[in-house]
Short mmCIF file of C-alpha atoms and ligand atoms in Angstrom, two decimals:
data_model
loop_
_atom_site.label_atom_id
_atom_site.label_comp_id
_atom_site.label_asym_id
_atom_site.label_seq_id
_atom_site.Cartn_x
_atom_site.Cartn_y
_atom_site.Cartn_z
CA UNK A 1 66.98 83.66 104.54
CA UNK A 2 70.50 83.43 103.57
CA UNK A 3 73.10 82.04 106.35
CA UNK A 4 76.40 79.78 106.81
CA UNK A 5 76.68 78.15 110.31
CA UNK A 6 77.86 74.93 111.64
CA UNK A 7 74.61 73.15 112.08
CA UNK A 8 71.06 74.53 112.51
CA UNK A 9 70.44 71.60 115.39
CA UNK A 10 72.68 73.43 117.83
CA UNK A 11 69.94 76.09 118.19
CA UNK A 12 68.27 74.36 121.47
CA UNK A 13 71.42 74.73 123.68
CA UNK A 14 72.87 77.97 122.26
CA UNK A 15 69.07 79.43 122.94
CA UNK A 16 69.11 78.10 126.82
CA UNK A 17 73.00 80.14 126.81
CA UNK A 18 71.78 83.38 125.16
CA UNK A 19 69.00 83.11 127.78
CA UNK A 20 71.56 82.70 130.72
CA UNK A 21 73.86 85.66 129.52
CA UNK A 22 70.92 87.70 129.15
CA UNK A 23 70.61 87.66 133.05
CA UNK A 24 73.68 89.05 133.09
CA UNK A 25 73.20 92.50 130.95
CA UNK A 26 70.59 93.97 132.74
CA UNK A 27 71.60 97.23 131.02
CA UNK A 28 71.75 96.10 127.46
CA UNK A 29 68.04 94.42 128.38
CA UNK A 30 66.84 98.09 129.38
CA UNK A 31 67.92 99.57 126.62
CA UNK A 32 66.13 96.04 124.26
CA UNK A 33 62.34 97.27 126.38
CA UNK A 34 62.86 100.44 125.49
CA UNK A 35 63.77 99.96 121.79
CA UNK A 36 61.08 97.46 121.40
CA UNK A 37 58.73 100.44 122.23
CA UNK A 38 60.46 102.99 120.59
CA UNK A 39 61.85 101.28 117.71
CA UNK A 40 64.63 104.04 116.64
CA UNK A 41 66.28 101.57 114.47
CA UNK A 42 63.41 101.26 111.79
CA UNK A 43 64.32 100.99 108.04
CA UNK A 44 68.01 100.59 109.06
CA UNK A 45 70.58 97.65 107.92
CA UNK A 46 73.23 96.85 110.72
CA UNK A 47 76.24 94.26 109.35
CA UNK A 48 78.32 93.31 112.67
CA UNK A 49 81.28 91.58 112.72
CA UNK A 50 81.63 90.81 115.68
CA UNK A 51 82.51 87.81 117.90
CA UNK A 52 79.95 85.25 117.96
CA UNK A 53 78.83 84.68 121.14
CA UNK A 54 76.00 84.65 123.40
CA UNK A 55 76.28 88.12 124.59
CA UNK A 56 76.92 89.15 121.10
CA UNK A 57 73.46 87.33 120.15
CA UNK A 58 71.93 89.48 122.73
CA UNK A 59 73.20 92.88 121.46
CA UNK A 60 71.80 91.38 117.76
CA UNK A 61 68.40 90.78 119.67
CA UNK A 62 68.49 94.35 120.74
CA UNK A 63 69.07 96.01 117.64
CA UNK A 64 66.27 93.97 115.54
CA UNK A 65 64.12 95.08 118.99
CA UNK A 66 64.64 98.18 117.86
CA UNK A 67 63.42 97.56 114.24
CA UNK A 68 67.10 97.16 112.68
CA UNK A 69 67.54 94.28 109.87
CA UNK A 70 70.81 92.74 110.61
CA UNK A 71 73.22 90.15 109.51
CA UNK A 72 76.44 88.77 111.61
CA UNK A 73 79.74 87.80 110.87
CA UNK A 74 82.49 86.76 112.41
CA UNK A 75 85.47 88.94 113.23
CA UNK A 76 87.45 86.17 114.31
CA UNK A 77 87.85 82.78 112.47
CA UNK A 78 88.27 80.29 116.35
CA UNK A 79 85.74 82.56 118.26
CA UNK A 80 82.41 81.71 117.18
CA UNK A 81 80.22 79.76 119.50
CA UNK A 82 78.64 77.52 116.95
CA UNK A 83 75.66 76.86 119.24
CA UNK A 84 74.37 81.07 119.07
CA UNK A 85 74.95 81.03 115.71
CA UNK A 86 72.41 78.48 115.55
CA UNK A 87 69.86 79.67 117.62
CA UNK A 88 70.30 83.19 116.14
CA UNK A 89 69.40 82.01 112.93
CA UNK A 90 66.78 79.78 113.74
CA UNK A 91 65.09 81.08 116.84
CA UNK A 92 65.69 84.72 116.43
CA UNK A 93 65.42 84.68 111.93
CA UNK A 94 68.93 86.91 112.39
CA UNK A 95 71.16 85.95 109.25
CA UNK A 96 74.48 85.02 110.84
CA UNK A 97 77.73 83.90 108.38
CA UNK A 98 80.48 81.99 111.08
CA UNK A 99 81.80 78.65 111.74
CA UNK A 100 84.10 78.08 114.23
CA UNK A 101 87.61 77.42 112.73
CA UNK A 102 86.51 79.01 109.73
CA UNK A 103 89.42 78.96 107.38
CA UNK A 104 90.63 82.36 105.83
CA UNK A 105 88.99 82.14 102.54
CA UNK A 106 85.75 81.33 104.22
CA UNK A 107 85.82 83.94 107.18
CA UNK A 108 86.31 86.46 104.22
CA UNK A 109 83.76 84.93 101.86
CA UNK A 110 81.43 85.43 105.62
CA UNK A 111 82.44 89.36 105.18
CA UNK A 112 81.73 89.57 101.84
CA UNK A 113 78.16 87.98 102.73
CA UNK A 114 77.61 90.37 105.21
CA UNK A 115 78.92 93.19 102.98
CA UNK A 116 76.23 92.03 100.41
CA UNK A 117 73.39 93.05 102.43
CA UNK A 118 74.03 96.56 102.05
CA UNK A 119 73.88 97.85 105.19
CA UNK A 120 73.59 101.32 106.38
CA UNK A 121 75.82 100.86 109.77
CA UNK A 122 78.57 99.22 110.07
CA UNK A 123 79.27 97.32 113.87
CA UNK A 124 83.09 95.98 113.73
CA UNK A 125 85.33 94.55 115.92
CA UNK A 126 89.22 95.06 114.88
CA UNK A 127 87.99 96.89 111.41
CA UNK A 128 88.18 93.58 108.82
CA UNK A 129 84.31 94.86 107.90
CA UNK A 130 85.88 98.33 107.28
CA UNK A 131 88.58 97.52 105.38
CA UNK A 132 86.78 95.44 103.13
CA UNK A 133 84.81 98.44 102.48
CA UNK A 134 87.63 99.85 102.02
CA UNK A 135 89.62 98.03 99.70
CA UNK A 136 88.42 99.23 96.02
CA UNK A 137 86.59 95.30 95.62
CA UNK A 138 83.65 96.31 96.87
CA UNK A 139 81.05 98.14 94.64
CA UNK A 140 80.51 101.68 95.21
CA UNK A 141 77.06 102.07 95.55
CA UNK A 142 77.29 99.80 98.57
CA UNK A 143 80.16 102.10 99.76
CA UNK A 144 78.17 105.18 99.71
CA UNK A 145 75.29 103.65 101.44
CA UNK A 146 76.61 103.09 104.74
CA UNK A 147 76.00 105.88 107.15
CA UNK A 148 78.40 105.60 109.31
CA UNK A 149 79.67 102.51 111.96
CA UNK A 150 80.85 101.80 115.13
CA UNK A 151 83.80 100.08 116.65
CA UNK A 152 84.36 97.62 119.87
CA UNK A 153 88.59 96.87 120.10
CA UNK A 154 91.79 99.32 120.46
CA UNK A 155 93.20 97.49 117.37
CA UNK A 156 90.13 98.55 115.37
CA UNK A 157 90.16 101.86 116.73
CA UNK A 158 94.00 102.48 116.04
CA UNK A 159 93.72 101.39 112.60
CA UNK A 160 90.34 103.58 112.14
CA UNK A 161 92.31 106.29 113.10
CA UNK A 162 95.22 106.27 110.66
CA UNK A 163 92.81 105.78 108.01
CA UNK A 164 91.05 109.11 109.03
CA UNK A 165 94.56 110.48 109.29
CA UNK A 166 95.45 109.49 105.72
CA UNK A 167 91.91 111.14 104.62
CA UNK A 168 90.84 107.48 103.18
CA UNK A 169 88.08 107.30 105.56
CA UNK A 170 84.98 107.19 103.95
CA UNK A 171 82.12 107.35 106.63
CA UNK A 172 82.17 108.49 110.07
CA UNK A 173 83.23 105.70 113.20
CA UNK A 174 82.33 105.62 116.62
CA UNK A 175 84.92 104.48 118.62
CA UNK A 176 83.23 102.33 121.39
CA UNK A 177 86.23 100.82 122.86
CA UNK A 178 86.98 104.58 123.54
CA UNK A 179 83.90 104.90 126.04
CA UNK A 180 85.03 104.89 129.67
CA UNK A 181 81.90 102.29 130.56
CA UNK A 182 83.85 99.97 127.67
CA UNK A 183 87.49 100.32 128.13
CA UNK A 184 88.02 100.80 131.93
CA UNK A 185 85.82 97.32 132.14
CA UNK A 186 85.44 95.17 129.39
CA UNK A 187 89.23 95.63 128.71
CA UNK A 188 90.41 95.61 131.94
CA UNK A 189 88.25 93.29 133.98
CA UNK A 190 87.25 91.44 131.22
CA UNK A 191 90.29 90.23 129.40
CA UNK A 192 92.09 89.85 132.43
CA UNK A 193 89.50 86.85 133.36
CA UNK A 194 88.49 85.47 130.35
CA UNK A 195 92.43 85.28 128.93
CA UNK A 196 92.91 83.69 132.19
CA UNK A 197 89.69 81.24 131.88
CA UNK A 198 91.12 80.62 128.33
CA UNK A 199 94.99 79.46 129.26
CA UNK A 200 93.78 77.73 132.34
CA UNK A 201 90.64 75.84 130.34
CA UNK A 202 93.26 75.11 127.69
CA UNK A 203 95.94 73.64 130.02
CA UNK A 204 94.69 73.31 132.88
CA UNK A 205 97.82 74.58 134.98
CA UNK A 206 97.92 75.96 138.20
CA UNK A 207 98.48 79.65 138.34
CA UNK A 208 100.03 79.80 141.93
CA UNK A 209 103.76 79.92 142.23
CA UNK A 210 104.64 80.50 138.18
CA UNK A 211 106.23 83.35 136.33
CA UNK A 212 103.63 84.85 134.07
CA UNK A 213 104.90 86.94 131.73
CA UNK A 214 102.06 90.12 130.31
CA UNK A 215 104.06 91.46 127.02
CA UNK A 216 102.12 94.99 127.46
CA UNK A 217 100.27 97.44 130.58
CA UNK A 218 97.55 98.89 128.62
CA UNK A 219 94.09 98.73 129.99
CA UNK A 220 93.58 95.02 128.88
CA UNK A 221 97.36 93.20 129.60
CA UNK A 222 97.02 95.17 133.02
CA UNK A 223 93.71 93.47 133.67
CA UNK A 224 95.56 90.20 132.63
CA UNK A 225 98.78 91.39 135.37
CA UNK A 226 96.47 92.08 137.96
CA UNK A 227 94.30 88.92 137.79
CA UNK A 228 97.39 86.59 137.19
CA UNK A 229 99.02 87.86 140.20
CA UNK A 230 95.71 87.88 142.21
CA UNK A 231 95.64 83.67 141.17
CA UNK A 232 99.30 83.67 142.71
CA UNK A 233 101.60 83.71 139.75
CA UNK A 234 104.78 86.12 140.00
CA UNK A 235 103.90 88.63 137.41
CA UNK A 236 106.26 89.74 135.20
CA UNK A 237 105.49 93.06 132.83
CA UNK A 238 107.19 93.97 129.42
CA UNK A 239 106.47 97.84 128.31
CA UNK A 240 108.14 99.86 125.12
CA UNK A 241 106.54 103.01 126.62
CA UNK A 242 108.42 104.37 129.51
CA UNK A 243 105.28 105.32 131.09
CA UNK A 244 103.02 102.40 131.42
CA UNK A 245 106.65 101.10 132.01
CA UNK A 246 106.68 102.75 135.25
CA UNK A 247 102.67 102.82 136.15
CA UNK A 248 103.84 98.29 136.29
CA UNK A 249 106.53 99.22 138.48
CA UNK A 250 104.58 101.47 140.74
CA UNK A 251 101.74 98.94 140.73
CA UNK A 252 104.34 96.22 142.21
CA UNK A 253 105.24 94.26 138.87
CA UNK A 254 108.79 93.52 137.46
CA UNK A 255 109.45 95.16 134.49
CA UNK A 256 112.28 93.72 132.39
CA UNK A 257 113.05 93.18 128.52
CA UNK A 258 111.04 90.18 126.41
CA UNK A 259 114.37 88.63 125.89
CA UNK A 260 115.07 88.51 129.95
CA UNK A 261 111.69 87.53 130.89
CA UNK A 262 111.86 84.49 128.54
CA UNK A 263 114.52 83.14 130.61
CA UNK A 264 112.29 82.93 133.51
CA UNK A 265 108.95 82.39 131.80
CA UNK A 266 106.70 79.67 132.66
CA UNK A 267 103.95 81.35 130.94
CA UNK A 268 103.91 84.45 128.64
CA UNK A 269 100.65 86.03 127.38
CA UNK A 270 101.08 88.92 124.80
CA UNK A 271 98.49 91.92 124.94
CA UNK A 272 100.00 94.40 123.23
CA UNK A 273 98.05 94.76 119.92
CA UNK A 274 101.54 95.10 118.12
CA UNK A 275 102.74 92.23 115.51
CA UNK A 276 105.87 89.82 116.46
CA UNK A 277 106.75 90.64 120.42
CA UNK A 278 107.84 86.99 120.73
CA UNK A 279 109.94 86.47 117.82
CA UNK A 280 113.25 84.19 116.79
CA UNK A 281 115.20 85.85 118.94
CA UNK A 282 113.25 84.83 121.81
CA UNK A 283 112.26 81.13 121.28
CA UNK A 284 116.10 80.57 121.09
CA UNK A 285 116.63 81.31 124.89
CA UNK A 286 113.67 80.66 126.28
CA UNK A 287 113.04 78.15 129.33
CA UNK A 288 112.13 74.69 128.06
CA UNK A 289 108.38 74.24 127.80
CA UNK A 290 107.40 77.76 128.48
CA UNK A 291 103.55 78.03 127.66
CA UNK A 292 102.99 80.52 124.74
CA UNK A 293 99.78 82.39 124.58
CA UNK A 294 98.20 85.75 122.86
CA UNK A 295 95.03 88.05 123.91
CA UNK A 296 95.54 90.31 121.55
CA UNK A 297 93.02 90.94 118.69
CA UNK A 298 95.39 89.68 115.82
CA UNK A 299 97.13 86.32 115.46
CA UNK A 300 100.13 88.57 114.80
CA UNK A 301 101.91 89.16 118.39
CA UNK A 302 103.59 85.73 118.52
CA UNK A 303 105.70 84.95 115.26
CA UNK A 304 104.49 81.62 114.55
CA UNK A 305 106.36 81.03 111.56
CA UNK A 306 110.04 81.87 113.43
CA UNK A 307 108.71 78.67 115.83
CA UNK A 308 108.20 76.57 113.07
CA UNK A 309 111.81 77.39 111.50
CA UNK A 310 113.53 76.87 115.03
CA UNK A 311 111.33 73.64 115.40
CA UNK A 312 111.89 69.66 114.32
CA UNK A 313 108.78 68.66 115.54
CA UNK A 314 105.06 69.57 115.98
CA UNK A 315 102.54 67.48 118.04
CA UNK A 316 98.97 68.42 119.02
CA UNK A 317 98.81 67.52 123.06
CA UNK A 318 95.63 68.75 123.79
CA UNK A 319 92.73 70.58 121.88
CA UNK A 320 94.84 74.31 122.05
CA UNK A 321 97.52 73.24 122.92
CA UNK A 322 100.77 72.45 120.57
CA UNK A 323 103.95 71.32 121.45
CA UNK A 324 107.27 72.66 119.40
CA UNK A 325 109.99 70.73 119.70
CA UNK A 326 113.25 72.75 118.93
CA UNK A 327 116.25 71.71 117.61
CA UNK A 328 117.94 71.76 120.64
CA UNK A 329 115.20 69.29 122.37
CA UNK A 330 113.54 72.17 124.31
CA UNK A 331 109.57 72.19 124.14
CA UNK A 332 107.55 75.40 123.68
CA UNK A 333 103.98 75.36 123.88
CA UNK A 334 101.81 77.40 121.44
CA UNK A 335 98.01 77.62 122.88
CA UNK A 336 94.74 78.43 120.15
CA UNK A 337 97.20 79.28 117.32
CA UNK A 338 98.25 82.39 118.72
CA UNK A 339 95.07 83.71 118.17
CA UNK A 340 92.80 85.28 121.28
CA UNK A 341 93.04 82.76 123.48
CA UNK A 342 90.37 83.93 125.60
CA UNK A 343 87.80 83.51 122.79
CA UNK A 344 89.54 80.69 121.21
CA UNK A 345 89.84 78.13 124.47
CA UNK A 346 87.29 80.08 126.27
CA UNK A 347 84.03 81.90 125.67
CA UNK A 348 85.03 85.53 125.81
CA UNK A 349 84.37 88.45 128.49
CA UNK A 350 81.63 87.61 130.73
CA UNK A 351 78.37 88.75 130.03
CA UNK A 352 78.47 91.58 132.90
CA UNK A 353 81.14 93.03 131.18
CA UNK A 354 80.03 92.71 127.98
CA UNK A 355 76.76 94.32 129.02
CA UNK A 356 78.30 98.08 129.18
CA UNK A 357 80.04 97.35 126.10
CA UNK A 358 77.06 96.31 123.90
CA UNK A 359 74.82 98.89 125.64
CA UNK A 360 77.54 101.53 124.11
CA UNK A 361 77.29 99.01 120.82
CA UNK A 362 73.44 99.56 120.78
CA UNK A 363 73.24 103.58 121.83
CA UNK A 364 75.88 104.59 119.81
CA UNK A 365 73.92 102.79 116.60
CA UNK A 366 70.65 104.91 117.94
CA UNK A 367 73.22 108.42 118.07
CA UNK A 368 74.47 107.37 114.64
CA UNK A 369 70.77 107.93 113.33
CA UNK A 370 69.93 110.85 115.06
CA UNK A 371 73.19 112.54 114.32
CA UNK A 372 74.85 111.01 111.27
CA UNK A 373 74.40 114.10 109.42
CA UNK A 374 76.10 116.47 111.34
CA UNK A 375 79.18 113.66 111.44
CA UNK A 376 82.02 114.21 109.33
CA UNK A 377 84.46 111.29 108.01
CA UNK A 378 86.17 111.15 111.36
CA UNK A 379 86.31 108.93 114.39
CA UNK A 380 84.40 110.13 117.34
CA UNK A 381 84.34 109.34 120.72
CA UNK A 382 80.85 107.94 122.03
CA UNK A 383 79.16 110.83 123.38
CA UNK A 384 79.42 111.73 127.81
CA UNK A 385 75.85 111.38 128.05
CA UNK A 386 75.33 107.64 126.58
CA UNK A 387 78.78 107.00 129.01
CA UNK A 388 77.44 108.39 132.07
CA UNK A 389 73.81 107.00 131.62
CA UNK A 390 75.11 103.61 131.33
CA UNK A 391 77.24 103.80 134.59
CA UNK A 392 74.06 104.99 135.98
CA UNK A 393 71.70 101.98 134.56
CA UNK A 394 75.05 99.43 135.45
CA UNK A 395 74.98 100.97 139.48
CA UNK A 396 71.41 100.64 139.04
CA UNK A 397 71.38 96.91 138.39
CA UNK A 398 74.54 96.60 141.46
CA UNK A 399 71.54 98.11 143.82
CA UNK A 400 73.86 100.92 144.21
CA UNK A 401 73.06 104.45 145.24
CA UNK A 402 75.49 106.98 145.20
CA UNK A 403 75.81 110.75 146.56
CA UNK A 404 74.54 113.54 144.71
CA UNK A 405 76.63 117.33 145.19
CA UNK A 406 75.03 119.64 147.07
CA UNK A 407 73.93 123.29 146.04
CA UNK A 408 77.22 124.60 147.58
CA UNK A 409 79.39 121.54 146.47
CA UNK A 410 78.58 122.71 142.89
CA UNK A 411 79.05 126.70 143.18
CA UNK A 412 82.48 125.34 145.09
CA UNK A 413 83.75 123.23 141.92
CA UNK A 414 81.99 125.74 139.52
CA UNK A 415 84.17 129.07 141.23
CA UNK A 416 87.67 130.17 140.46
CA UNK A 417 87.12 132.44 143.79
CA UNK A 418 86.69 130.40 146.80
CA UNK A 419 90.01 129.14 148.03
CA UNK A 420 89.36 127.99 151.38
N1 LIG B 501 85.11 90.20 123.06
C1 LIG B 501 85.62 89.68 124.18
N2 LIG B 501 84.73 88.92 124.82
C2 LIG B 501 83.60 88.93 124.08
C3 LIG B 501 82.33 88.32 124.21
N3 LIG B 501 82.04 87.55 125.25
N4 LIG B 501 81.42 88.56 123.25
C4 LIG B 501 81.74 89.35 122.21
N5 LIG B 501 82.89 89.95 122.03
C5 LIG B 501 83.84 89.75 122.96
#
C-alpha cells in the first residue's frame, strides 16, 4: 500500500483518539453497523480530502465498513493530526497522503496521489480535489470515471456552484454543508468552540473583559460571536450584507466598519470566507498588539503579505503565534499563519458535531450510488429524508423523545379551510 505520513509509530496514540471520538458519533457509528451488514459501498473508490483528524478517521472507517476502497488527503496543509494518519494507515490499511505543515508542493503532490487512485466519488472539503479534476492536468479517463462527489464547507460549496453556473462542472456535487443537520451545527456550534479552543490553546489569553472582533455573521462567525461573548469578551461584529448586518444588531452585538473596530480590537477573528478583510489599510491604525486570527477555510482573509510590507521585524513567540513589529513600534500578532486556526492550534469541531456532519458525509456517498444516474452536472442539496433521519438518530443518542402531531394537528396544517 501506497501512503505519505509523518511517521507510522504514531499509530498507538492516534488509535486510542479515533477510539475516544468514536464515543462521540453515535450516529455516524449507526450508520458504520449498518453498512458493515449491508455493504452499499461495494466496488466503489472514495478519494477524501478532507481534514485529517480523528473524527475524519472515523467517517473513513465507515465508508470501507461499507465495502468502499478509499484513500485520504489532506485539504488543509496545518490540519492534519499526524497521529490518525498513522493509525489509519497502519491499523485500519486506509491509504492516507498528509503531514502536518505540509508545504504547498507537497499538499498538492498528496492530491495528485489521491487523484491517482481513480476514484469513483469524490469527498472534498473547500473543492482543491475538484479543481484539480478540474484543471485540464489531469487525464481524462480519470475525469470521466468519477460519479459524482460530495462537499463539507460553504467555501467549497460557493465555488462548486459558480462552476455549475459557468457549465464547467463535470459531475454532479452534493452539497453537505447545505444539510440543516451540518450547517445549523457543525458551523455554528462547532466553529464557534473549536476557533475559540484554537486562539485560546494558541495564546492562552483570557477571553473575559476583551474586544473580540468576528469579521462576518454567517452561520459559523455567529457561532464564533455567540461563544466569545458567552466567555465574556465584548463582541464586536463586521457585516457587508445589510441583513446579517442587522440579525448582529438585533442579537445584541455592535456592528461597526473593519477599519473602526481595529481601533478597539484586542482580538479579531475573520469568518467570512472572502479574501483580504484585514488588509494595509487596517494594520496601519490598529491598536498595538491586537491578536490576529482567521477561521475561515482559506489562508486568504488576512493579507499577510500587506503585514510583512508594514513590518521591520518578525519573531516567533510561541508555537502559532508571531509577532509583527511595525514601523511605527506597534506589535500585531498573527496566530497559525492565518490559516484555520481552529484546526491549526486546535483539533477541529468536536466529535459530536462532527458526527451529523460525517453521517451526511457517509449517506450522501450511499444516495450518490443509488441515484447518480438520475443526477445531472449540478449541485444538489442532500436529500430531507437523510436530514431528518439524522436529527432523529442525533435526538436518539440525547435520550430525547419528542411529540408526534396528532390526526387533527395534521388535517389542521394540511387545510386551507379551517381558520379558527
Ligand atoms: N472541520 C472542522 N472540524 C473538523 C474536524 N474535527 N474533523 C474534520 N473536519 C473538520
Amino acid at each position: 500500500m501506497n501512503y505519505d505520513i509523518q511517521d507510522p509509530a504514531l499509530a498507538e496514540v492516534g488509535k486510542q483518539r479515533i477510539y475516544w471520538a468514536d464515543r462521540f458519533m453515535p450516529v455516524l457509528s449507526q450508520i458504520r453497523e449498518r453498512f458493515e451488514i449491508e455493504k452499499p459501498l461495494t466496488g466503489v473508490r472514495i478519494a477524501a480530502c478532507l481534514h485529517v483528524t480523528t473524527e475524519t478517521a472515523n467517517l473513513m472507517r465507515t465508508l470501507k465498513a461499507g465495502g468502499a476502497e478509499t484513500v485520504l488527503c489532506a485539504s488543509n496543509p496545518l490540519s492534519t493530526q499526524d497521529d490518525v494518519a498513522a493509525s489509519l494507515v497502519v491499523d485500519c490499511q486506509i491509504p492516507v497522503f498528509a503531514i502536518k505543515g505540509e508545504d504547498t508542493e507537497t499538499y498538492y503532490r498528496h492530491i495528485d496521489a489521491a487523484i491517482d487512485f481513480q476514484p469513483t466519488i469524490t469527498m472534498d472539503d473547500g473543492a482543491d480535489l475538484v479543481s484539480k479534476l478540474h484543471s485540464g492536468e489531469v487525464e481524462a479517463s480519470i475525469v470521466d470515471g468519477v460519479l459524482a462527489g460530495t462537499e463539507e464547507t460553504t467555501t467549497g460549496v460557493i465555488r462548486l456552484k459558480s462552476m455549475a453556473a459557468e457549465g464547467v462542472l463535470k459531475y454532479p456535487i452534493v452539497a453537505v454543508n447545505d444539510a440543516q443537520t451540518k450547517h445549523l451545527f457543525d458551523n455554528r456550534y462547532g466553529t464557534g468552540q473549536s476557533t475559540l479552543d484554537g486562539i485560546i490553546r494558541a495564546t492562552n489569553l483570557l477571553m473575559a473583559g476583551s474586544t473580540f472582533v468576528v469579521a462576518g455573521y454567517g452561520w459559523c462567525s455567529r457561532g464564533l460571536a455567540n461563544r466569545a461573548r458567552g466567555l465574556g469578551a465584548e463582541v464586536i461584529v463586521t457585516e457587508v450584507n445589510p441583513l446579517t448586518a442587522l440579525e448582529a444588531i438585533m442579537d445584541g452585538f455592535r456592528v461597526m466598519p473593519m477599519i473602526e473596530a481595529v481601533k478597539e480590537a484586542e482580538v479579531i477573528c475573520t469568518v467570512t470566507g472572502n479574501i483580504h478583510v484585514i488588509r494595509g489599510e487596517h494594520f496601519e491604525v490598529m491598536k498595538d498588539g491586537c491578536i490576529v486570527a482567521n477561521s475561515g477555510h482559506f489562508n486568504v482573509e488576512i493579507d499577510i503579505s500587506a503585514l510583512e510590507n508594514l513590518s521591520q521585524e518578525q519573531t516567533t513567540i510561541r508555537e502559532f503565534v508571531e509577532e509583527y513589529t511595525l514601523k511605527d513600534g506597534r506589535k500585531v500578532y498573527l496566530l497559525g499563519q492565518g490559516r484555520l486556526i481552529n484546526l491549526a492550534a486546535a483539533e477541529g469541531h468536536p466529535a459530536s458535531v462532527m458526527d451529523m456532519s460525517f453521517a451526511n458525509q457517509a449517506l450522501s456517498a450511499e444516495h450518490i450510488i443509488q441515484r447518480h444516474q438520475k443526477m445531472e452536472n449540478q449541485v444538489y442539496g442532500v436529500p430531507q429524508d437523510i436530514d431528518r433521519t439524522i436529527a432523529s438518530l442525533k435526538l436518539k443518542a440525547f435520550g430525547v423523545e419528542i411529540d408526534q402531531l396528532t390526526e387533527e394537528q395534521e388535517t389542521y396544517l394540511n387545510s386551507w379551510t379551517m381558520g379558527t
